[in-house]
XYZ file of C-alpha atoms in Angstrom:
680
model
C -7.539 48.427 55.939
C -5.450 46.491 53.543
C -5.830 42.798 53.695
C -9.431 43.117 55.191
C -11.624 40.415 53.896
C -14.694 41.596 52.042
C -17.727 39.820 50.679
C -18.821 40.272 47.093
C -21.264 39.021 44.619
C -24.443 37.206 45.553
C -23.302 36.378 49.020
C -22.683 40.187 49.743
C -26.117 40.969 48.425
C -27.662 38.274 50.624
C -25.995 39.520 53.702
C -27.209 43.150 53.080
C -30.842 42.332 52.750
C -31.816 43.615 56.210
C -30.392 47.014 55.261
C -32.326 47.039 51.974
C -35.513 46.136 53.819
C -34.943 49.117 56.097
C -35.151 51.435 53.139
C -38.519 50.010 52.327
C -39.737 50.432 55.935
C -38.555 54.041 55.931
C -40.661 54.655 52.876
C -43.668 52.936 54.514
C -43.083 55.169 57.579
C -43.199 58.288 55.549
C -46.555 57.221 54.063
C -47.879 56.626 57.552
C -47.073 60.152 58.626
C -49.022 61.443 55.715
C -52.019 59.391 56.862
C -51.814 59.776 60.659
C -49.132 61.438 62.676
C -49.610 59.078 65.738
C -49.356 56.006 63.514
C -46.228 57.381 61.882
C -44.647 57.958 65.234
C -45.388 54.498 66.442
C -43.940 53.005 63.157
C -40.824 55.248 63.551
C -40.224 53.660 67.071
C -40.589 50.158 65.663
C -38.243 51.066 62.777
C -35.630 52.319 65.184
C -35.707 49.025 67.227
C -35.473 47.043 63.947
C -32.539 49.097 62.717
C -30.640 48.657 65.945
C -31.191 44.940 66.006
C -30.237 44.533 62.212
C -27.020 46.492 62.592
C -26.057 44.683 65.835
C -26.690 41.255 64.162
C -24.907 42.207 60.885
C -21.676 43.358 62.516
C -21.823 40.700 65.277
C -22.147 37.781 63.087
C -20.199 39.014 60.024
C -16.828 37.756 61.315
C -18.296 34.412 62.293
C -19.822 33.947 58.854
C -16.578 34.898 57.207
C -14.678 32.429 59.379
C -17.138 29.707 58.376
C -16.759 30.505 54.703
C -12.934 30.466 54.965
C -13.107 27.201 56.794
C -15.415 25.757 54.076
C -13.184 26.996 51.315
C -10.145 25.495 52.995
C -11.927 22.105 53.515
C -13.148 22.227 49.877
C -9.571 22.708 48.633
C -8.416 19.808 50.782
C -11.293 17.745 49.347
C -10.203 18.647 45.783
C -6.634 17.851 46.521
C -7.556 14.622 48.117
C -9.816 13.579 45.166
C -6.891 14.335 42.716
C -4.429 12.518 44.982
C -6.555 9.476 45.210
C -7.974 9.727 41.691
C -8.522 6.181 40.281
C -6.950 7.238 36.950
C -3.127 8.186 36.753
C -2.975 11.937 36.676
C 0.062 14.362 36.475
C 0.744 18.111 35.936
C 3.448 19.077 33.535
C 4.949 22.427 32.830
C 4.946 23.763 29.141
C 8.260 22.002 28.530
C 6.959 18.671 29.542
C 8.606 18.401 33.006
C 6.694 16.712 35.824
C 5.402 19.049 38.441
C 2.959 16.985 40.465
C 1.681 13.320 40.319
C -1.132 11.473 42.057
C -0.778 8.183 43.910
C -1.998 6.048 41.051
C 0.658 7.615 38.767
C 3.243 6.821 41.345
C 2.035 3.281 41.753
C 2.236 2.638 38.074
C 5.445 4.368 37.128
C 7.333 4.217 40.551
C 8.063 8.007 40.239
C 7.554 10.009 43.404
C 6.307 13.512 43.717
C 9.824 14.847 43.918
C 10.544 13.548 40.423
C 10.607 16.565 38.227
C 12.246 15.352 35.041
C 10.854 15.316 31.497
C 7.776 13.137 30.958
C 9.845 11.566 28.028
C 12.096 9.895 30.632
C 9.080 8.030 31.859
C 7.201 7.487 28.465
C 9.603 7.727 25.573
C 6.478 7.776 23.152
C 5.690 11.237 24.385
C 7.763 14.003 22.829
C 7.533 17.749 22.616
C 5.619 17.507 19.405
C 2.961 15.402 21.332
C 2.210 18.250 23.781
C -0.842 20.320 23.140
C -0.150 23.533 21.097
C -3.604 25.085 21.629
C -6.772 24.526 23.660
C -7.501 21.347 21.837
C -6.647 18.186 23.885
C -4.114 15.791 22.355
C -4.498 11.973 22.573
C -1.893 9.425 22.122
C -1.418 5.674 22.860
C 1.529 4.014 24.673
C 2.444 0.805 26.237
C 4.044 0.715 29.655
C 4.998 -2.622 31.265
C 2.238 -5.057 30.175
C -0.436 -2.447 30.112
C -1.831 -0.270 27.204
C -2.780 3.277 27.998
C -4.659 6.106 26.112
C -3.106 9.329 27.255
C -4.861 12.723 27.024
C -2.890 15.882 27.333
C -4.664 19.226 27.857
C -3.769 22.730 28.605
C -4.838 24.224 31.999
C -4.558 28.021 32.246
C -2.948 29.606 35.380
C -3.271 33.176 34.337
C -6.304 33.780 36.528
C -4.589 32.144 39.529
C -1.667 34.704 39.581
C -3.606 37.800 38.683
C -2.854 40.692 41.223
C 0.002 38.601 42.787
C 2.975 40.744 43.982
C 5.494 37.871 43.828
C 4.493 36.196 40.521
C 4.571 37.609 37.109
C 2.506 36.329 34.043
C 4.605 34.974 31.182
C 3.544 34.307 27.655
C 3.138 30.628 28.282
C 1.001 30.925 31.394
C -0.386 27.381 31.490
C 0.209 23.924 32.781
C -0.560 20.592 31.028
C -2.918 18.164 32.658
C -2.035 14.493 31.805
C -4.799 11.810 32.156
C -4.105 8.069 31.523
C -6.748 5.607 30.764
C -5.965 1.878 30.910
C -7.261 0.190 27.797
C -5.452 -3.111 28.086
C -8.548 -5.271 28.319
C -10.399 -3.277 25.679
C -7.411 -3.612 23.273
C -7.152 -7.329 24.085
C -10.894 -7.729 23.073
C -10.394 -5.803 19.927
C -7.325 -7.896 19.016
C -9.280 -11.136 19.863
C -12.178 -9.940 17.702
C -9.780 -9.051 14.912
C -7.970 -12.430 15.132
C -11.305 -14.305 15.062
C -12.563 -12.681 11.814
C -13.184 -15.324 9.202
C -10.928 -15.239 6.009
C -12.097 -16.747 2.671
C -9.587 -18.419 0.414
C -9.250 -20.329 -2.738
C -6.531 -22.986 -3.550
C -5.886 -24.190 -7.060
C -3.502 -26.930 -8.247
C -1.663 -25.026 -11.101
C -0.531 -28.002 -13.218
C -2.996 -30.793 -12.161
C -3.473 -32.195 -15.678
C 0.268 -32.088 -16.555
C 1.347 -33.711 -13.276
C -1.217 -36.477 -13.799
C -0.039 -37.166 -17.324
C 3.537 -37.621 -16.077
C 2.635 -40.539 -13.775
C 1.229 -44.129 -14.576
C -2.519 -44.459 -14.735
C -2.674 -46.794 -11.757
C -0.809 -44.355 -9.521
C -2.846 -41.254 -10.291
C -5.301 -41.773 -7.588
C -2.491 -42.265 -5.124
C -0.938 -38.914 -6.137
C -4.183 -37.188 -5.718
C -4.758 -38.695 -2.268
C -1.172 -37.647 -1.144
C -1.732 -34.097 -2.387
C -5.083 -33.876 -0.642
C -3.662 -35.348 2.640
C -0.758 -32.849 2.625
C -3.100 -29.876 2.059
C -5.764 -30.980 4.496
C -3.167 -31.789 7.254
C -1.445 -28.415 6.781
C -4.631 -26.287 7.134
C -6.105 -28.410 9.906
C -3.000 -27.615 11.941
C -3.857 -23.957 11.575
C -7.441 -24.406 12.663
C -8.652 -23.890 9.141
C -11.286 -25.815 7.020
C -10.632 -26.793 3.479
C -13.134 -28.407 1.146
C -12.809 -29.403 -2.460
C -14.805 -27.676 -5.099
C -13.423 -29.475 -8.061
C -10.630 -32.065 -8.577
C -8.023 -29.257 -8.570
C -9.773 -26.464 -6.695
C -10.413 -25.980 -2.907
C -12.277 -23.471 -0.801
C -10.646 -22.369 2.482
C -12.113 -20.854 5.610
C -9.890 -19.812 8.576
C -9.413 -17.271 11.191
C -7.279 -14.151 10.496
C -4.915 -15.301 13.286
C -4.251 -18.474 11.255
C -3.536 -16.392 8.181
C -0.940 -14.434 10.190
C 0.696 -17.743 11.023
C 0.768 -18.550 7.287
C 2.423 -15.241 6.669
C 5.098 -15.942 9.377
C 5.794 -19.338 7.746
C 5.961 -17.639 4.327
C 3.349 -20.056 3.095
C 5.621 -23.068 3.424
C 2.828 -25.229 1.992
C 3.886 -23.928 -1.460
C 7.079 -25.797 -1.081
C 5.754 -28.772 0.882
C 3.340 -29.777 -1.869
C 6.248 -30.015 -4.358
C 7.775 -32.781 -2.248
C 4.919 -35.055 -3.124
C 6.492 -37.457 -5.561
C 5.559 -40.985 -6.452
C 7.423 -41.043 -9.746
C 5.681 -38.091 -11.373
C 8.120 -36.257 -13.623
C 6.535 -32.906 -12.848
C 6.177 -31.469 -9.339
C 2.805 -30.189 -8.442
C 2.548 -26.512 -7.621
C -0.348 -24.622 -6.005
C -1.628 -21.073 -5.982
C -3.724 -19.505 -3.196
C -5.811 -16.369 -2.964
C -7.228 -14.848 0.257
C -9.713 -11.938 0.921
C -10.044 -10.290 4.286
C -11.093 -7.093 6.130
C -14.370 -6.904 4.296
C -17.870 -6.004 5.604
C -19.506 -9.255 4.399
C -18.381 -12.968 3.837
C -19.606 -12.528 0.216
C -17.226 -9.745 -0.389
C -14.441 -11.716 1.259
C -15.049 -14.592 -1.105
C -15.053 -12.085 -4.016
C -11.703 -10.695 -2.873
C -10.348 -14.312 -2.651
C -11.443 -14.903 -6.250
C -9.670 -11.749 -7.447
C -6.580 -12.759 -5.418
C -6.451 -16.241 -7.012
C -6.789 -14.742 -10.520
C -3.842 -12.460 -9.781
C -1.786 -15.408 -8.477
C -2.657 -17.453 -11.656
C -1.978 -14.383 -13.869
C 1.450 -14.054 -12.353
C 2.353 -17.637 -13.219
C 1.181 -19.519 -10.210
C 3.073 -21.181 -7.395
C 2.317 -18.271 -5.064
C -0.161 -16.811 -2.590
C -1.870 -13.501 -3.018
C -3.705 -11.596 -0.186
C -6.186 -8.979 -1.055
C -6.879 -6.671 1.984
C -9.015 -3.829 0.666
C -6.908 -1.990 -1.962
C -3.767 -3.471 -0.536
C -2.431 -6.640 -2.247
C 0.490 -8.833 -0.933
C 2.414 -11.411 -2.765
C 4.140 -14.450 -1.279
C 6.136 -17.117 -3.151
C 6.322 -17.112 -6.934
C 10.040 -18.127 -7.007
C 9.805 -20.810 -9.583
C 9.394 -20.536 -13.371
C 5.828 -20.516 -14.656
C 4.823 -23.799 -16.109
C 4.286 -23.713 -19.879
C 0.920 -24.971 -20.939
C 1.203 -27.582 -23.650
C -2.210 -26.927 -25.029
C -3.120 -23.975 -27.309
C -6.781 -24.134 -26.543
C -6.728 -20.888 -24.628
C -4.775 -19.091 -27.478
C -7.486 -20.247 -29.890
C -10.258 -19.054 -27.667
C -8.605 -15.648 -27.291
C -8.025 -15.334 -31.016
C -11.712 -16.000 -31.823
C -12.827 -13.545 -29.125
C -10.387 -10.815 -30.508
C -11.877 -11.430 -33.988
C -15.309 -10.845 -32.686
C -14.408 -7.611 -31.035
C -12.550 -6.328 -34.152
C -15.441 -7.217 -36.404
C -17.766 -4.784 -34.805
C -15.286 -1.754 -34.783
C -14.106 0.645 -37.502
C -10.499 1.037 -36.478
C -7.986 -0.410 -34.170
C -5.349 1.524 -32.216
C -2.427 -0.566 -30.717
C -0.066 0.710 -28.112
C 2.690 -0.813 -25.982
C 4.588 0.488 -23.029
C 6.391 3.855 -23.053
C 9.917 3.709 -24.610
C 8.745 1.116 -27.042
C 11.059 -1.870 -27.434
C 11.311 -4.540 -30.149
C 8.821 -6.955 -28.490
C 6.233 -4.225 -27.958
C 6.706 -2.974 -31.604
C 6.593 -6.491 -33.061
C 3.401 -7.467 -31.097
C 1.712 -4.165 -32.263
C 2.596 -4.911 -35.897
C 1.028 -8.449 -35.495
C -2.234 -7.014 -34.174
C -2.308 -4.565 -37.136
C -1.918 -7.415 -39.442
C -4.959 -9.135 -37.827
C -6.963 -5.951 -38.048
C -6.159 -5.434 -41.798
C -7.115 -9.022 -42.439
C -10.723 -7.846 -41.411
C -10.300 -4.727 -43.559
C -9.998 -2.477 -40.476
C -7.777 0.558 -40.211
C -4.980 0.040 -37.701
C -2.661 2.492 -36.048
C 0.382 2.029 -33.729
C 0.997 4.594 -31.050
C 4.738 5.546 -30.808
C 5.794 8.925 -29.376
C 9.602 8.760 -29.321
C 10.893 5.699 -31.341
C 14.283 4.488 -29.937
C 17.271 3.355 -31.978
C 16.234 -0.218 -31.334
C 12.815 0.103 -33.155
C 13.943 2.764 -35.658
C 15.203 0.295 -38.294
C 11.932 -1.784 -38.210
C 9.871 1.382 -38.255
C 11.806 2.841 -41.264
C 11.201 -0.432 -43.071
C 7.404 0.109 -42.910
C 7.613 3.733 -43.711
C 9.704 2.965 -46.858
C 7.381 0.211 -48.015
C 4.633 1.518 -50.369
C 2.338 -1.263 -49.250
C 1.881 0.448 -45.830
C 0.162 3.757 -45.111
C 2.773 6.285 -43.765
C 0.054 7.223 -41.232
C 0.119 3.787 -39.528
C 2.368 5.269 -36.794
C 0.667 8.028 -34.704
C 1.574 10.057 -31.636
C -0.523 10.071 -28.397
C -2.186 13.293 -29.330
C -3.186 11.975 -32.771
C -4.320 8.750 -31.236
C -6.758 10.537 -28.864
C -8.302 12.264 -31.917
C -8.637 8.956 -33.709
C -10.361 6.979 -30.886
C -14.211 7.179 -30.627
C -17.026 4.720 -29.694
C -16.342 2.671 -32.882
C -12.725 2.222 -32.004
C -10.824 -0.530 -30.183
C -7.551 -0.080 -28.179
C -5.246 -3.097 -27.942
C -2.437 -2.820 -25.256
C 0.463 -5.160 -25.822
C 3.518 -6.067 -23.711
C 2.238 -4.365 -20.527
C -0.684 -4.669 -18.261
C -0.082 -1.466 -16.172
C -2.072 1.552 -17.385
C 0.614 3.989 -16.190
C 3.316 2.197 -18.348
C 1.450 2.631 -21.639
C 2.426 5.112 -24.254
C -0.855 7.004 -23.790
C -2.845 6.259 -20.549
C -5.529 8.737 -21.570
C -6.650 6.395 -24.316
C -7.669 3.839 -21.684
C -10.224 6.432 -20.303
C -11.534 7.350 -23.805
C -11.951 3.977 -25.380
C -14.872 1.722 -24.436
C -13.375 -1.413 -25.897
C -9.933 -2.450 -24.575
C -8.043 -5.633 -25.057
C -4.890 -6.474 -23.146
C -2.189 -8.926 -24.435
C 0.859 -9.348 -22.213
C 3.377 -11.850 -20.905
C 4.429 -9.993 -17.759
C 3.090 -10.968 -14.329
C 0.208 -8.967 -13.145
C 0.674 -6.528 -10.209
C -1.771 -4.510 -7.974
C -2.002 -1.940 -10.836
C -4.005 -3.395 -13.723
C -6.196 -2.164 -16.583
C -9.628 -2.450 -15.017
C -12.050 -1.977 -17.940
C -10.589 -4.480 -20.475
C -13.176 -6.533 -22.335
C -10.596 -9.100 -23.133
C -7.449 -9.796 -21.109
C -4.890 -12.416 -22.283
C -1.993 -12.466 -19.862
C 0.279 -15.535 -19.930
C 3.459 -15.193 -17.682
C 4.886 -18.446 -19.097
C 5.137 -16.893 -22.641
C 8.598 -15.748 -23.623
C 7.412 -12.562 -25.182
C 4.394 -10.658 -26.432
C 5.430 -11.485 -30.011
C 5.131 -15.221 -29.184
C 1.646 -14.740 -27.990
C 0.549 -12.695 -30.976
C 2.135 -15.226 -33.290
C -0.030 -17.889 -31.839
C -3.171 -15.789 -32.103
C -2.496 -15.108 -35.752
C -2.426 -18.839 -36.430
C -5.978 -19.149 -35.127
C -7.346 -15.643 -35.964
C -9.174 -15.839 -39.264
C -8.992 -17.952 -42.369
C -6.714 -16.450 -44.945
C -4.316 -14.633 -42.550
C -1.145 -13.926 -44.494
C 1.804 -12.501 -42.502
C 4.244 -10.570 -44.728
C 7.956 -10.846 -44.587
C 8.486 -7.499 -42.915
C 5.834 -8.296 -40.324
C 7.295 -11.706 -39.691
C 10.654 -10.051 -39.199
C 9.210 -7.766 -36.572
C 7.529 -10.545 -34.584
C 10.612 -12.782 -34.856
C 12.869 -9.970 -33.717
C 10.718 -9.347 -30.702
C 11.053 -13.077 -29.662
C 14.791 -13.030 -30.293
C 15.386 -9.873 -28.124
C 13.210 -10.958 -25.245
C 14.822 -14.549 -25.083
C 18.335 -13.247 -25.652
C 18.623 -15.232 -28.861
C 16.559 -18.089 -27.509
C 18.827 -18.553 -24.538
C 16.374 -17.560 -21.801
C 12.757 -18.311 -20.979
C 12.077 -20.413 -23.972
C 9.720 -23.303 -24.201
C 8.285 -25.592 -26.805
C 5.693 -23.119 -27.864
C 8.374 -20.409 -28.302
C 10.144 -22.480 -30.973
C 6.768 -23.377 -32.585
C 5.941 -19.689 -32.886
C 9.399 -18.970 -34.275
C 8.808 -21.894 -36.831
C 5.610 -20.311 -37.888
C 7.155 -16.945 -38.435
C 10.062 -18.573 -40.461
C 7.456 -20.116 -42.699
C 5.977 -16.710 -43.218
C 9.264 -15.324 -44.454
C 11.165 -14.165 -41.445
C 14.860 -13.862 -42.234
C 17.356 -14.274 -39.300
C 20.205 -12.771 -41.268
C 18.147 -9.728 -42.276
C 17.033 -9.249 -38.687
C 20.640 -9.649 -37.437
C 21.872 -6.849 -39.738
C 19.018 -4.652 -38.776
C 20.017 -4.749 -35.167
C 23.674 -4.077 -35.480
C 24.581 -1.277 -33.016
C 26.720 1.743 -33.369
C 30.183 2.105 -31.868
C 28.970 4.453 -29.050
C 26.431 1.903 -27.753
C 28.940 -0.800 -27.983
C 31.475 1.182 -25.924
C 28.816 2.109 -23.369
C 27.818 -1.439 -22.778
C 31.525 -2.383 -22.381
C 31.945 0.514 -19.913
C 28.989 -0.737 -17.832
C 30.510 -4.264 -17.691
C 33.946 -2.930 -16.842
C 32.654 -0.801 -13.908
C 30.490 -3.531 -12.392
C 30.762 -4.226 -8.677
C 29.799 -7.409 -6.842
C 27.430 -6.934 -3.834
C 27.593 -9.784 -1.423
C 29.743 -11.601 -3.939
C 26.672 -12.743 -5.942
C 24.942 -9.620 -7.174
C 26.504 -7.622 -10.094
C 25.553 -3.891 -9.957
C 26.697 -1.378 -12.575
C 25.723 1.979 -14.204
C 25.314 2.415 -17.893
C 26.394 5.769 -19.173
C 23.516 7.407 -21.089
C 25.370 10.412 -22.725
C 25.370 10.295 -26.532
C 23.118 7.213 -26.718
C 19.727 7.088 -28.521
C 18.458 4.190 -26.399
C 20.472 3.883 -23.149
C 17.895 1.619 -21.497
C 18.240 -0.885 -24.223
C 22.074 -0.787 -23.804
C 21.632 -1.239 -20.022
C 19.571 -4.346 -20.519
C 22.083 -5.718 -22.830
C 24.809 -5.052 -20.312
C 22.737 -6.803 -17.574
C 22.482 -9.906 -19.846
C 26.239 -9.815 -20.398
C 27.051 -9.716 -16.712
C 25.307 -13.024 -16.139
C 28.266 -14.619 -17.959
C 30.440 -13.988 -14.927
C 31.025 -16.896 -12.681
C 29.213 -16.666 -9.309
C 26.739 -13.914 -10.335
C 23.218 -14.836 -9.399
C 21.631 -11.687 -10.686
C 22.706 -8.530 -12.407
C 21.348 -4.998 -12.121
C 22.235 -2.156 -14.460
C 21.098 1.405 -13.657
C 20.662 3.963 -16.362
C 19.871 7.693 -15.900
C 17.449 8.676 -18.718
C 14.707 11.301 -18.982
C 15.266 12.371 -15.266
C 14.489 8.871 -14.130
C 16.647 6.001 -12.949
C 15.930 2.846 -14.968
C 17.035 -0.475 -13.476
C 17.366 -3.504 -15.757
C 17.407 -6.823 -13.638
C 18.501 -10.157 -15.060
C 19.014 -13.647 -13.568
C 19.400 -17.196 -14.894
C 17.555 -19.481 -12.306
C 18.922 -18.836 -8.878
C 17.283 -15.605 -8.019
C 13.753 -14.280 -8.762
C 14.454 -10.713 -9.887
C 10.814 -9.994 -10.356
C 10.255 -10.079 -6.540
C 13.234 -7.698 -6.041
C 11.891 -5.247 -8.682
C 8.342 -5.433 -7.322
C 9.772 -4.457 -3.818
C 11.137 -1.299 -5.599
C 7.822 -0.542 -7.412
C 8.530 -2.349 -10.646
C 7.914 -5.820 -11.975
C 8.553 -8.353 -14.813
C 9.534 -11.997 -14.893
C 11.379 -14.414 -12.839
C 14.557 -13.942 -14.926
C 13.895 -10.563 -16.519
C 12.537 -7.566 -14.693
C 12.890 -3.832 -14.166
C 11.928 -0.814 -12.238
C 11.928 2.959 -12.487
C 12.933 5.355 -9.671
C 11.817 9.056 -9.748
C 13.458 11.777 -7.742
C 16.612 9.790 -7.038
C 20.250 10.494 -7.853
C 22.241 7.594 -9.209
C 24.039 7.123 -5.829
C 20.701 7.127 -3.972
C 19.300 4.638 -6.426
C 22.184 2.226 -5.907
C 21.803 2.626 -2.133
C 18.086 1.821 -2.388
C 18.852 -1.266 -4.496
C 21.570 -2.555 -2.088
C 19.298 -1.986 0.900
C 16.462 -3.842 -0.796
C 18.806 -6.743 -1.692
C 20.081 -6.826 1.961
C 16.520 -6.777 3.431
C 15.356 -9.643 1.227
C 18.461 -11.600 1.931
C 17.973 -11.161 5.677
C 14.244 -12.051 5.344
C 15.015 -15.106 3.364
C 13.131 -13.981 0.265
C 16.128 -14.397 -2.077
């Protein structure tokens, strides 16, 4: 009859063994009849008695056994339910849409949600969304915080298809599953991990940037006092952060601290950078410091190496800042003051002699600057070519698309019979020229991606870098000689100094002196910005070599369209937060719109109340930003935040895949964030 309970499987087989044995006894009985009829008859009698007893016991005990099985199954189900209900871990069942169906006691205790609560799990844990739910049989894990506890949550599908097979009242749907949710409390574990991370040792180096200059600005009898006050200020600061600082030399210190202490330094924005400047006992020059830290390494030796790399970056960017190297990630703090000009030219002389030695062993020299070559990059390249020709080496300058700003200078060389018309080459021609006996000199940039031909850096084995921009995280790694001085006004100033110490008998021709002098003029805005004593000394050297200011001025007169475009950019400027001038330079019909944009940015600084100016130019499917300031804002920090770089007062950035409106919004958002954070 329907609904009758039947046994199946191994249990059914076990219950039927007496009947199976009866078949064996029947076979044995038949054999006995063949041997002896009387024995067979006796066996038949016993077989009948066995069969009667077996059948009686089977049917008599069957219902009792079934009842016991049903009772066991019921108790087993209750045990399972009790185990889930009293499970030590929070546990819940969700439907495919993430709504709660059932929760255990621990889940209720933690969340306060009763079994009758059937809303979405998102209402309890906002961190869990529909996209967090498992899409296949693979379990999904996520981490969340609830109250003061941290949990690791595992979500896994539980199929219910087998549970409703053959049901007359339920129908299987396509999503015939539930979601089991397990929660594991990892508060103590995470606390231990954080504690371990906070206690990791961090290596650091601290250098006094201008120790010698500061000491020379104070009386002899007070120098020891100035040194003692600086040491006291530095030691007291790091001692308060549970750090240890020990002097390596008179102006160098080694620092050891916990990572938690470094995080406090970050929160304070490395206030020690400003505190040291307050030490004044009559010294005319304030002392500035640079710091480099290395962390998240496998060994202490590697941490110390990272600290060394970081301090070199800090010094290469002009000092007065802190740099943190954490694996491939590099962070910068400070750097808001102008780089201190070195009064000595010893470094320039050393670099000049090193450059001469490298050139002597090569057959030809290939010089390249940054893409969209400007006057400073061009003039510096011309100066390096003069140095190479002094050693009777072939020299080439890589220029792909000369702009209107460098075209007059370039034509002057091409029309001069003293110069080979092959001295200017394209990137493709340069790659064919460079071999093992070639040297590549990069001027006016230290970023490989900014050069005219980045592929040359992979081909050449001997690379020299000469630049006046602050270093960033992207650098030319395989350079045999790197001369980067952020205090220099221009790359032309640096090359002019090198030429004075290069080799005996260097004679800079008029046209070459014009190019170098023009580079200094353009980058200093006619000697109005970022000029020092050595800038004027370099200019004086070039004047002695035959540079003519009048000739240069005539050479750089601009056409009417560029003049109008600059005026349009100035006319349409807007003031953001009453201090930041932002404008757009029209690029249509201009040969060098980025140069015009830079000129407009310089002009906007003449407006009263403007701390910094930003002119955006749409050129070659990119948005070029020219940023300028006088002394109130460090535009380099702003441009670095947007992926660019430069100097304290002159910087820039390039934005790809942005419309002009989007680029302006990104600039304004960056300015607002840095204002709110106190970085500008």
